[in-house]
Structure formats: structure tokens, C-alpha cells
Amino acid sequence: MAPPERRRRSTQRDIARHAGVSQATVSLVISGGAASNQIAESTRRAVLAAAEELGYAANVAARSLKGGRNRLLGLYTFESVFPTDQRDFYYPFLLGVAEETARQGYDLLLFSSDRGESSTGTPTAERSIYAGGANRLKIADGCVLLGRNVRREELSALVREDFPFVFVGRREVDDGELSYVAADYVSATGALVAELARLGHRRILYLRALEDSEPTRDREEGYRRGLAEAGIVPDEALIRRLADPADLSVDHLEEWIGGLGITALLVEPTEDDRLTGALATMAGTERVRFPADCSLALLGDPPSWTPESRNWTRFSLPRARMAGEAVRVLIGLLDRESPEPRQLTVPCEFVPGDSIGPVPARPVPARPVPADPDGRPTT
Amino acid sequence: MAPPERRRRSTQRDIARHAGVSQATVSLVISGGAASNQIAESTRRAVLAAAEELGYAANVAARSLKGGRNRLLGLYTFESVFPTDQRDFYYPFLLGVAEETARQGYDLLLFSSDRGESSTGTPTAERSIYAGGANRLKIADGCVLLGRNVRREELSALVREDFPFVFVGRREVDDGELSYVAADYVSATGALVAELARLGHRRILYLRALEDSEPTRDREEGYRRGLAEAGIVPDEALIRRLADPADLSVDHLEEWIGGLGITALLVEPTEDDRLTGALATMAGTERVRFPADCSLALLGDPPSWTPESRNWTRFSLPRARMAGEAVRVLIGLLDRESPEPRQLTVPCEFVPGDSIGPVPARPVPARPVPADPDGRPTT
DNA sequence: ACTCCCAACTAATACGTATTAGCAAGTGCC
DNA sequence: GGCACTTGCTAATACGTATTAGTTGGGAGT
């Protein structure tokens, strides 16, 4: 019993037969390349008519196998985007990429499949570009990359392969240069420090991420520069790292205020809502108030784009704009003959918010105060 | 001056040369297919070692050129998704599709490029599947379709050429059956009518969309059924259409309440925020209050997913779930040998809200009241 | 010694497209 | 009429992989 004939896609050869020309002619007409003006108008029309009739669609695989273009851009995220608390963070990026991609006449390929297969055929749990031993991204003409927990070795491989891609965020590898569109964390953090200094703060704690990725390094750099410009001598004890931002408790904070004498806090937010969750919990206790007891500013956006429960003082990165810029850079790479890596830095926006203020007047325990008969300070 | 040698990816042939075997052997080892157990263990190891050394990554394009499948699902929206007021409506669909696609081990292709080129090369403004004389969707193995303003002729073409796709929402064409995953608007609308009837309403106005698409027809059907089951004789004057939902004004409403004697209103929401805008404006006037003066329920979701200014009584379609279901149906179509179209209907969720209530007690103007000596009605 | 078979490989080919070299017919020019 | 040149097309090939149909060399069976 013969298996039911699977309907085959029509190919250029089918069209060629139909129109009574060669496959090469069809290709010239369809892809409309440089040499396509050598085709007679009548032939062109015949081919197009046949193509229309047969419902022809170019085969991406074959096209890109030849090295041609698919008008396809990829978007790859090193983190999984779907956990509810992360996707809000990534949505503006997605939107920016999608919009600009569309505007440029490209379609967008979301590399979202988690279930890669290793070369041995066993499914791998981890998210990877080289799933199945192949660079999946190559389906697309080029790719925008995103994410905090970058796999360095994969980035390196991409650079070595000379695959056109642009990272949203500053990233570096040992193997060579890569293109990116980054937010100017250095200046933005520096500006926040300057603002705090202007308000009189001298002991500003910087609560940084545990991992030592570029964005974090840039913020630390900005922190140091800001201090230097304000003439404050940095105190290494004021740079703290927290393994899990959810651990940030009011106990910690009181310890820092009391023990370290800090009056302001700079916190690096996370993509998920662990940090904002911790802040909300802290607000619930009402033991420390911002900015009455301590100023607090975020070094970036809290994840959710829904109206905040609190309008934190912070800087905000223009996520959609960065994403759009990344697409433009990428297309630039694709169009150029010898793609020099390009780096672009865009400024962050300062959001005044309401969580910083002047240094709170506080009784200084060590210094003796002129006592009244009761021994209690006057109010 | 010679152009800088573009680094070439290593191929199976490179590995073959390196390991002193043939390309076919490499392929057998790498892809580990059925016949790969015929390979001697020593050879296999040599090949894998060479692959490792050369940093081999299979070329997806070539692979899928042979196999036919790209493990790529498409998502096409007939409306442009990017206008701010629409994207919130479509986001849950996108999310649902993306998530399920990823879970199934596919990647997702967003057909967002607006700038199609017609066959003559002149850019066309309209959004179209068949841009450039080719069906762009065919790049993917199959496609999920979405949108209200469907191009019927394109849908028909898709059906004719037997392209695997699933519509999110009930759609029909003359040419044959198509697969869809739809919300049960009929029952949901019927249930709302039943609820209003239970509260004593007898004159319920149905404000429907102007165009006669399936979702609208289903709601109308549900409206009529609901009335019938409540034993209410339908009054055709109570079915109204509004060209632009933004035109819904408090004047209209007062006219309906006074002139038509309605006590409840069912409104079909739009994907953009024209309707909710109009409702907000109406609320601002404070001339008609819901549900004190009139009950109001929405036949679907208001577009934005940000917290509503008002918790409207309504039904809500499980957008993400529908999208996920659509992906599963689509993959079912792909896996099956002879793809029979499948139709799936999922129930809507009733959201009680706070905009419906009992029939307001109101003076009936026509009935003569016992007059006092002044001839003025007592207050 | 002869066939037969099997293990372990390779040669050849197809997938659908883009591109280049080249060919045939026509045109203009001397 | 011969030559160069143009126009409009086709033949041939390459891209990297999967697969099928062989092709070896040698060991077992008779």
C-alpha cells in the first residue's frame, strides 16, 4: 500500500517547468538580484504568474545554505523569558526588537526552544545556542542577544565563527571584539552618587550583584567615580554583595545604618522580582523608612512595568530604544562588506522618584551632648 | 589588497579530512542515525575527537534542507501589534504561543515585517501574507494566525495550498475547513444575559461591533439564546451597532435609557482602548452610574492588562491558554500524516465585577400620578 | 578453493537556491 | 559581410548534510 502522497512544496523548478523557462531564470526573477534587469519583461511576468499560481515560497534553508539572505533576524535570550517575574523585564526589549525589525522589513525569529538535544541525542536541560551541536542562530541572518548570565564560551564561539550578532548590554570576550548596544551605567550611577552627595550623604552603601558581569562592573566603576568627584574617600566596607537579593532584610539594613553609619543605599535590581519583593517586605515592617531614615536609589529598573507600588529614585534604561538600536547596528553589520564590530552606548534616564532625601538628623551616640538636668537631649 | 579572509565554518568534510574518513562516515557518527551502529568504535571516537578539535557545528540550513522540517512555528497577526493600545491585548496570546512553542521544542517565527514588497518591487502599505508573490509563512513548518480583520482571500489561499495553520478564534472560509481554537462566545454571552435576567432585567441593549465577523456573530447568537432561555421576547431595536466605539457617549446612553427603556447594556469591547476610553469619559460626567442607573457588562476583555480603573462585569477569554492550545493543535497537524482540520472551543471565564445590579427603581414618566393642588408631582 | 556473508566503510546523489560563465540571436557599424 | 557588442536566456556548479546503494577485505561454512 503506497503511503499517501505528501503534498510537496512547489520549487523554482516547478515554476520553471510551468513557465517554460529554466530554474536559473526563475531564481533571477524571484530574488530580483543584480542581474535580474537582464530579464525580459514578458518573461518576468510569466514567471511571477506561475509562481503565484503554484503558491511558491522560497525555501529558507536552501536560500541561506547558499549564503543568501532570509530577511530573518533572530533574538536569543540567555535566560528563559517565561517565568512571570522575568518576562515583564524582557518585554520592552522584545517589543523594541520586534518593532524595529518589522520597520526594517525583516521578520523576527525567537529562539525560545529550551529543549535542545546534545549530539548524543540525550536532551539537555540547559539553554544553549549550540544545542544539538549546531549553531541554531544560523537560521537567521543575524541575531540580537540578550541576558545576564551569558555563556562566555558560546559568545566566544560566535565571535570566532564570525556570526553577525549584537548584544544588548556591554559584553566582552577574550577572543576578540563584539558589537553591543549598552546603557551608560557608569555615568548613570555616577550621577546618582553625585545627587546623593549634593544632599549631604557621605556614607553610601553600594549593594551589588554577586556575579561579576560587565553591567555590575560598570556600576561599581560609576560608584567609585561618583565618590571621587564628590571628594569622598571610598570605603571598601561599603561595597556589599548579596547572594540572593531576597535576603535583603530590615535587619541587615539596621545593622548597616547603625554599625556602618550609612545614610544612603544604592541597590542593583534583579530581572526577577526578588529584590522588589524584599523591599516591599521591608516597607511592611515600617522599621526603616525611605527616605526619612535612609535614602535609597535603584541602579536600574525594577522588573515589572506595571505601576510601581513605590516610585523609587533610580535611573532607567531605555530598553525599547536600546533594542531598536541593536537591530539597526545588526542590519548595519549585515549590509556592510567587512563587518567591523560596533559599540554603542546610550544614556540612562534619571527618575527622581521619592526615595532619596537629605541626610536624616540622627543622634550621634559617641559625641557627648550638652545635657539638661534630666540627662535627656532636648527635642 | 586582498580582503580579509572570512573565517569559514568547519564542515563535515573538514572533519572527514582531519580524521581520514569520508564525509558520509562523519555524518553517520554525528547525526547518530539508525545506521550509525555500523561504525567501528575506534572510528567513531576519532571522528568525534576531530569534530571537537575543529569546533564543528552542524549547519542547520543544510540539515533542514535535507529533512524538510525546520522546527519552526510561525505567528502571524492580521493587525499590526505595535500600536501601544493594541499590543497589550495581543501580548497574552504571544506569550501563550511562545511558551508552548518552546515547550514543544520549536522556535517561534514572528511575521511582523510590515513592509511587504509587491511583485513589482514597489513597497505596499498593507499587511499581507502573500507579500512579494510568495507565501512568507511557508518559511515555518506551520503557523498560528491571529487577528480580527482577516483577509479572507488569503485565508482561502492558505487552505487551498494545504498549508498547516491554526487560527486563534473561530474563522470560516468557503473553500473548505480550517483548524481553529475558539472561545465559546455563545455560551459566555448567553450566561451574561441569564445573569442579567436573574437580576430582573428585561430590556437589555446589545451594542455590537459594526463588522460582521464570526466573534460578533457568535455573541449575537448568544444574546438571542440567552433572551430566549429567559423567556424574553427579543426586540430588534435593542441591537445597536456603533461605527466607532469612541462615539459611545452619555447622551446616547440617556437616550436609550429614557427612550428605549433599557436597564442593562452589553458591550462588545475593542482591541484598542477606544471603548474603555469612552466609558472612562462617561464615568467622568457622573450622569449615568453603573450599576445604580444602568447595568453594564462587557462581552470580552478590555484591552489593557494593567489594573483596570474599573472592575467591569464581563467574561474573559483565556488568551494564553487558547494560544497554547492552538500550538498543540498545530503540532498535531504537523505530526499527523493526513492532517484533518481540527476545531476546538474553550470556555470563557465569568468575571463578576461590580457593574451590574438589580433593576433600578425609577419613576415611570408615562403613568399619571395623583397630582397635588399645584399640579406638580410630589418629590 | 569456492561461495556467501558480514562488518565497515565510501561514492554518489538529492535537497532548493544563487551565481557565474557562456551561448545564441539580434543589432549597429564600418 | 564581418566584427563587436548587447540582450535574454540556460547549463553548470556550489552550498553542507543525510541517505542509499554499493564496495571492499576478510572470516565462516561447505
GROMACS .gro file of N, CA and C in nm, chain B residues 185-258:
model
  222
  564TYR      N    1  -1.796   3.215   2.274
  564TYR     CA    2  -1.866   3.341   2.292
  564TYR      C    3  -2.016   3.319   2.311
  565VAL      N    4  -2.069   3.220   2.245
  565VAL     CA    5  -2.213   3.197   2.250
  565VAL      C    6  -2.256   3.171   2.395
  566SER      N    7  -2.195   3.071   2.456
  566SER     CA    8  -2.233   3.038   2.594
  566SER      C    9  -2.204   3.152   2.689
  567ALA      N   10  -2.086   3.213   2.671
  567ALA     CA   11  -2.046   3.318   2.764
  567ALA      C   12  -2.144   3.435   2.759
  568THR      N   13  -2.181   3.474   2.637
  568THR     CA   14  -2.277   3.584   2.624
  568THR      C   15  -2.412   3.543   2.680
  569GLY      N   16  -2.452   3.420   2.648
  569GLY     CA   17  -2.578   3.369   2.699
  569GLY      C   18  -2.581   3.374   2.851
  570ALA      N   19  -2.471   3.337   2.912
  570ALA     CA   20  -2.465   3.334   3.058
  570ALA      C   21  -2.480   3.474   3.116
  571LEU      N   22  -2.420   3.572   3.049
  571LEU     CA   23  -2.433   3.709   3.097
  571LEU      C   24  -2.578   3.756   3.090
  572VAL      N   25  -2.643   3.723   2.978
  572VAL     CA   26  -2.784   3.759   2.963
  572VAL      C   27  -2.865   3.691   3.074
  573ALA      N   28  -2.836   3.564   3.099
  573ALA     CA   29  -2.908   3.490   3.202
  573ALA      C   30  -2.891   3.557   3.337
  574GLU      N   31  -2.768   3.598   3.365
  574GLU     CA   32  -2.741   3.663   3.492
  574GLU      C   33  -2.820   3.793   3.505
  575LEU      N   34  -2.822   3.870   3.397
  575LEU     CA   35  -2.898   3.996   3.399
  575LEU      C   36  -3.047   3.969   3.418
  576ALA      N   37  -3.095   3.865   3.349
  576ALA     CA   38  -3.236   3.830   3.361
  576ALA      C   39  -3.269   3.791   3.506
  577ARG      N   40  -3.177   3.719   3.566
  577ARG     CA   41  -3.196   3.677   3.704
  577ARG      C   42  -3.212   3.799   3.796
  578LEU      N   43  -3.141   3.903   3.759
  578LEU     CA   44  -3.149   4.027   3.839
  578LEU      C   45  -3.273   4.108   3.806
  579GLY      N   46  -3.352   4.057   3.713
  579GLY     CA   47  -3.477   4.125   3.683
  579GLY      C   48  -3.478   4.207   3.555
  580HIS      N   49  -3.365   4.214   3.487
  580HIS     CA   50  -3.361   4.294   3.364
  580HIS      C   51  -3.442   4.229   3.253
  581ARG      N   52  -3.515   4.312   3.183
  581ARG     CA   53  -3.593   4.263   3.069
  581ARG      C   54  -3.556   4.335   2.939
  582ARG      N   55  -3.509   4.457   2.954
  582ARG     CA   56  -3.472   4.534   2.834
  582ARG      C   57  -3.321   4.555   2.834
  583ILE      N   58  -3.254   4.464   2.763
  583ILE     CA   59  -3.107   4.462   2.762
  583ILE      C   60  -3.058   4.502   2.624
  584LEU      N   61  -2.988   4.611   2.618
  584LEU     CA   62  -2.936   4.654   2.488
  584LEU      C   63  -2.803   4.586   2.457
  585TYR      N   64  -2.789   4.542   2.334
  585TYR     CA   65  -2.664   4.479   2.292
  585TYR      C   66  -2.596   4.572   2.193
  586LEU      N   67  -2.485   4.624   2.233
  586LEU     CA   68  -2.409   4.716   2.149
  586LEU      C   69  -2.300   4.638   2.079
  587ARG      N   70  -2.318   4.611   1.952
  587ARG     CA   71  -2.225   4.522   1.884
  587ARG      C   72  -2.131   4.596   1.790
  588ALA      N   73  -2.030   4.524   1.748
  588ALA     CA   74  -1.935   4.582   1.654
  588ALA      C   75  -2.004   4.602   1.520
  589LEU      N   76  -1.949   4.691   1.442
  589LEU     CA   77  -2.009   4.720   1.313
  589LEU      C   78  -1.990   4.604   1.215
  590GLU      N   79  -1.867   4.553   1.210
  590GLU     CA   80  -1.837   4.448   1.112
  590GLU      C   81  -1.901   4.315   1.157
  591ASP      N   82  -1.921   4.231   1.061
  591ASP     CA   83  -1.995   4.109   1.087
  591ASP      C   84  -1.903   3.988   1.093
  592SER      N   85  -1.801   3.994   1.177
  592SER     CA   86  -1.709   3.881   1.183
  592SER      C   87  -1.764   3.772   1.275
  593GLU      N   88  -1.702   3.657   1.272
  593GLU     CA   89  -1.751   3.543   1.348
  593GLU      C   90  -1.768   3.571   1.497
  594PRO      N   91  -1.668   3.632   1.560
  594PRO     CA   92  -1.684   3.655   1.703
  594PRO      C   93  -1.809   3.738   1.734
  595THR      N   94  -1.833   3.837   1.651
  595THR     CA   95  -1.952   3.919   1.670
  595THR      C   96  -2.079   3.838   1.648
  596ARG      N   97  -2.079   3.760   1.542
  596ARG     CA   98  -2.197   3.676   1.515
  596ARG      C   99  -2.224   3.582   1.631
  597ASP      N  100  -2.118   3.526   1.687
  597ASP     CA  101  -2.135   3.433   1.799
  597ASP      C  102  -2.194   3.503   1.920
  598ARG      N  103  -2.149   3.624   1.944
  598ARG     CA  104  -2.204   3.697   2.058
  598ARG      C  105  -2.351   3.727   2.036
  599GLU      N  106  -2.381   3.766   1.915
  599GLU     CA  107  -2.522   3.795   1.888
  599GLU      C  108  -2.607   3.670   1.907
  600GLU      N  109  -2.555   3.561   1.857
  600GLU     CA  110  -2.622   3.432   1.876
  600GLU      C  111  -2.645   3.404   2.024
  601GLY      N  112  -2.540   3.425   2.104
  601GLY     CA  113  -2.551   3.403   2.248
  601GLY      C  114  -2.653   3.495   2.312
  602TYR      N  115  -2.655   3.618   2.265
  602TYR     CA  116  -2.750   3.716   2.316
  602TYR      C  117  -2.893   3.667   2.292
  603ARG      N  118  -2.918   3.623   2.169
  603ARG     CA  119  -3.054   3.578   2.135
  603ARG      C  120  -3.090   3.453   2.216
  604ARG      N  121  -2.996   3.362   2.226
  604ARG     CA  122  -3.025   3.240   2.302
  604ARG      C  123  -3.053   3.272   2.448
  605GLY      N  124  -2.971   3.362   2.503
  605GLY     CA  125  -2.989   3.400   2.642
  605GLY      C  126  -3.129   3.457   2.666
  606LEU      N  127  -3.169   3.545   2.574
  606LEU     CA  128  -3.303   3.603   2.585
  606LEU      C  129  -3.409   3.493   2.579
  607ALA      N  130  -3.394   3.407   2.480
  607ALA     CA  131  -3.492   3.301   2.459
  607ALA      C  132  -3.506   3.216   2.585
  608GLU      N  133  -3.392   3.179   2.641
  608GLU     CA  134  -3.397   3.092   2.758
  608GLU      C  135  -3.456   3.163   2.879
  609ALA      N  136  -3.444   3.296   2.881
  609ALA     CA  137  -3.503   3.371   2.992
  609ALA      C  138  -3.648   3.406   2.964
  610GLY      N  139  -3.695   3.365   2.849
  610GLY     CA  140  -3.834   3.391   2.814
  610GLY      C  141  -3.860   3.536   2.778
  611ILE      N  142  -3.756   3.604   2.729
  611ILE     CA  143  -3.773   3.744   2.690
  611ILE      C  144  -3.787   3.751   2.539
  612VAL      N  145  -3.887   3.826   2.495
  612VAL     CA  146  -3.904   3.841   2.351
  612VAL      C  147  -3.802   3.942   2.299
  613PRO      N  148  -3.721   3.901   2.204
  613PRO     CA  149  -3.618   3.992   2.154
  613PRO      C  150  -3.679   4.113   2.083
  614ASP      N  151  -3.614   4.226   2.104
  614ASP     CA  152  -3.657   4.349   2.039
  614ASP      C  153  -3.541   4.395   1.952
  615GLU      N  154  -3.562   4.392   1.820
  615GLU     CA  155  -3.451   4.422   1.728
  615GLU      C  156  -3.397   4.562   1.750
  616ALA      N  157  -3.480   4.649   1.806
  616ALA     CA  158  -3.433   4.786   1.830
  616ALA      C  159  -3.325   4.790   1.937
  617LEU      N  160  -3.313   4.679   2.010
  617LEU     CA  161  -3.214   4.676   2.118
  617LEU      C  162  -3.080   4.621   2.073
  618ILE      N  163  -3.069   4.592   1.944
  618ILE     CA  164  -2.938   4.555   1.891
  618ILE      C  165  -2.884   4.673   1.812
  619ARG      N  166  -2.778   4.730   1.863
  619ARG     CA  167  -2.724   4.852   1.804
  619ARG      C  168  -2.583   4.830   1.757
  620ARG      N  169  -2.548   4.900   1.652
  620ARG     CA  170  -2.408   4.897   1.613
  620ARG      C  171  -2.352   5.039   1.615
  621LEU      N  172  -2.229   5.048   1.648
  621LEU     CA  173  -2.163   5.176   1.655
  621LEU      C  174  -2.040   5.170   1.565
  622ALA      N  175  -2.032   5.264   1.473
  622ALA     CA  176  -1.918   5.263   1.381
  622ALA      C  177  -1.789   5.277   1.460
  623ASP      N  178  -1.784   5.374   1.546
  623ASP     CA  179  -1.665   5.395   1.627
  623ASP      C  180  -1.705   5.391   1.774
  624PRO      N  181  -1.652   5.296   1.847
  624PRO     CA  182  -1.688   5.282   1.988
  624PRO      C  183  -1.659   5.409   2.067
  625ALA      N  184  -1.567   5.489   2.014
  625ALA     CA  185  -1.537   5.614   2.084
  625ALA      C  186  -1.657   5.708   2.082
  626ASP      N  187  -1.752   5.681   1.993
  626ASP     CA  188  -1.872   5.765   1.983
  626ASP      C  189  -1.971   5.739   2.096
  627LEU      N  190  -1.948   5.630   2.169
  627LEU     CA  191  -2.042   5.597   2.277
  627LEU      C  192  -2.040   5.709   2.381
  628SER      N  193  -2.148   5.785   2.387
  628SER     CA  194  -2.150   5.899   2.477
  628SER      C  195  -2.261   5.884   2.580
  629VAL      N  196  -2.253   5.968   2.678
  629VAL     CA  197  -2.355   5.965   2.783
  629VAL      C  198  -2.490   6.008   2.726
  630ASP      N  199  -2.485   6.090   2.621
  630ASP     CA  200  -2.610   6.132   2.556
  630ASP      C  201  -2.682   6.011   2.497
  631HIS      N  202  -2.606   5.932   2.423
  631HIS     CA  203  -2.661   5.808   2.370
  631HIS      C  204  -2.730   5.728   2.479
  632LEU      N  205  -2.654   5.711   2.585
  632LEU     CA  206  -2.698   5.621   2.690
  632LEU      C  207  -2.828   5.671   2.754
  633GLU      N  208  -2.832   5.799   2.782
  633GLU     CA  209  -2.953   5.854   2.843
  633GLU      C  210  -3.072   5.840   2.749
  634GLU      N  211  -3.043   5.855   2.622
  634GLU     CA  212  -3.149   5.839   2.522
  634GLU      C  213  -3.202   5.695   2.526
  635TRP      N  214  -3.109   5.602   2.534
  635TRP     CA  215  -3.151   5.461   2.537
  635TRP      C  216  -3.230   5.429   2.664
  636ILE      N  217  -3.181   5.483   2.774
  636ILE     CA  218  -3.249   5.456   2.900
  636ILE      C  219  -3.388   5.520   2.900
  637GLY      N  220  -3.390   5.649   2.861
  637GLY     CA  221  -3.517   5.718   2.859
  637GLY      C  222  -3.608   5.671   2.747
   0.00000   0.00000   0.00000
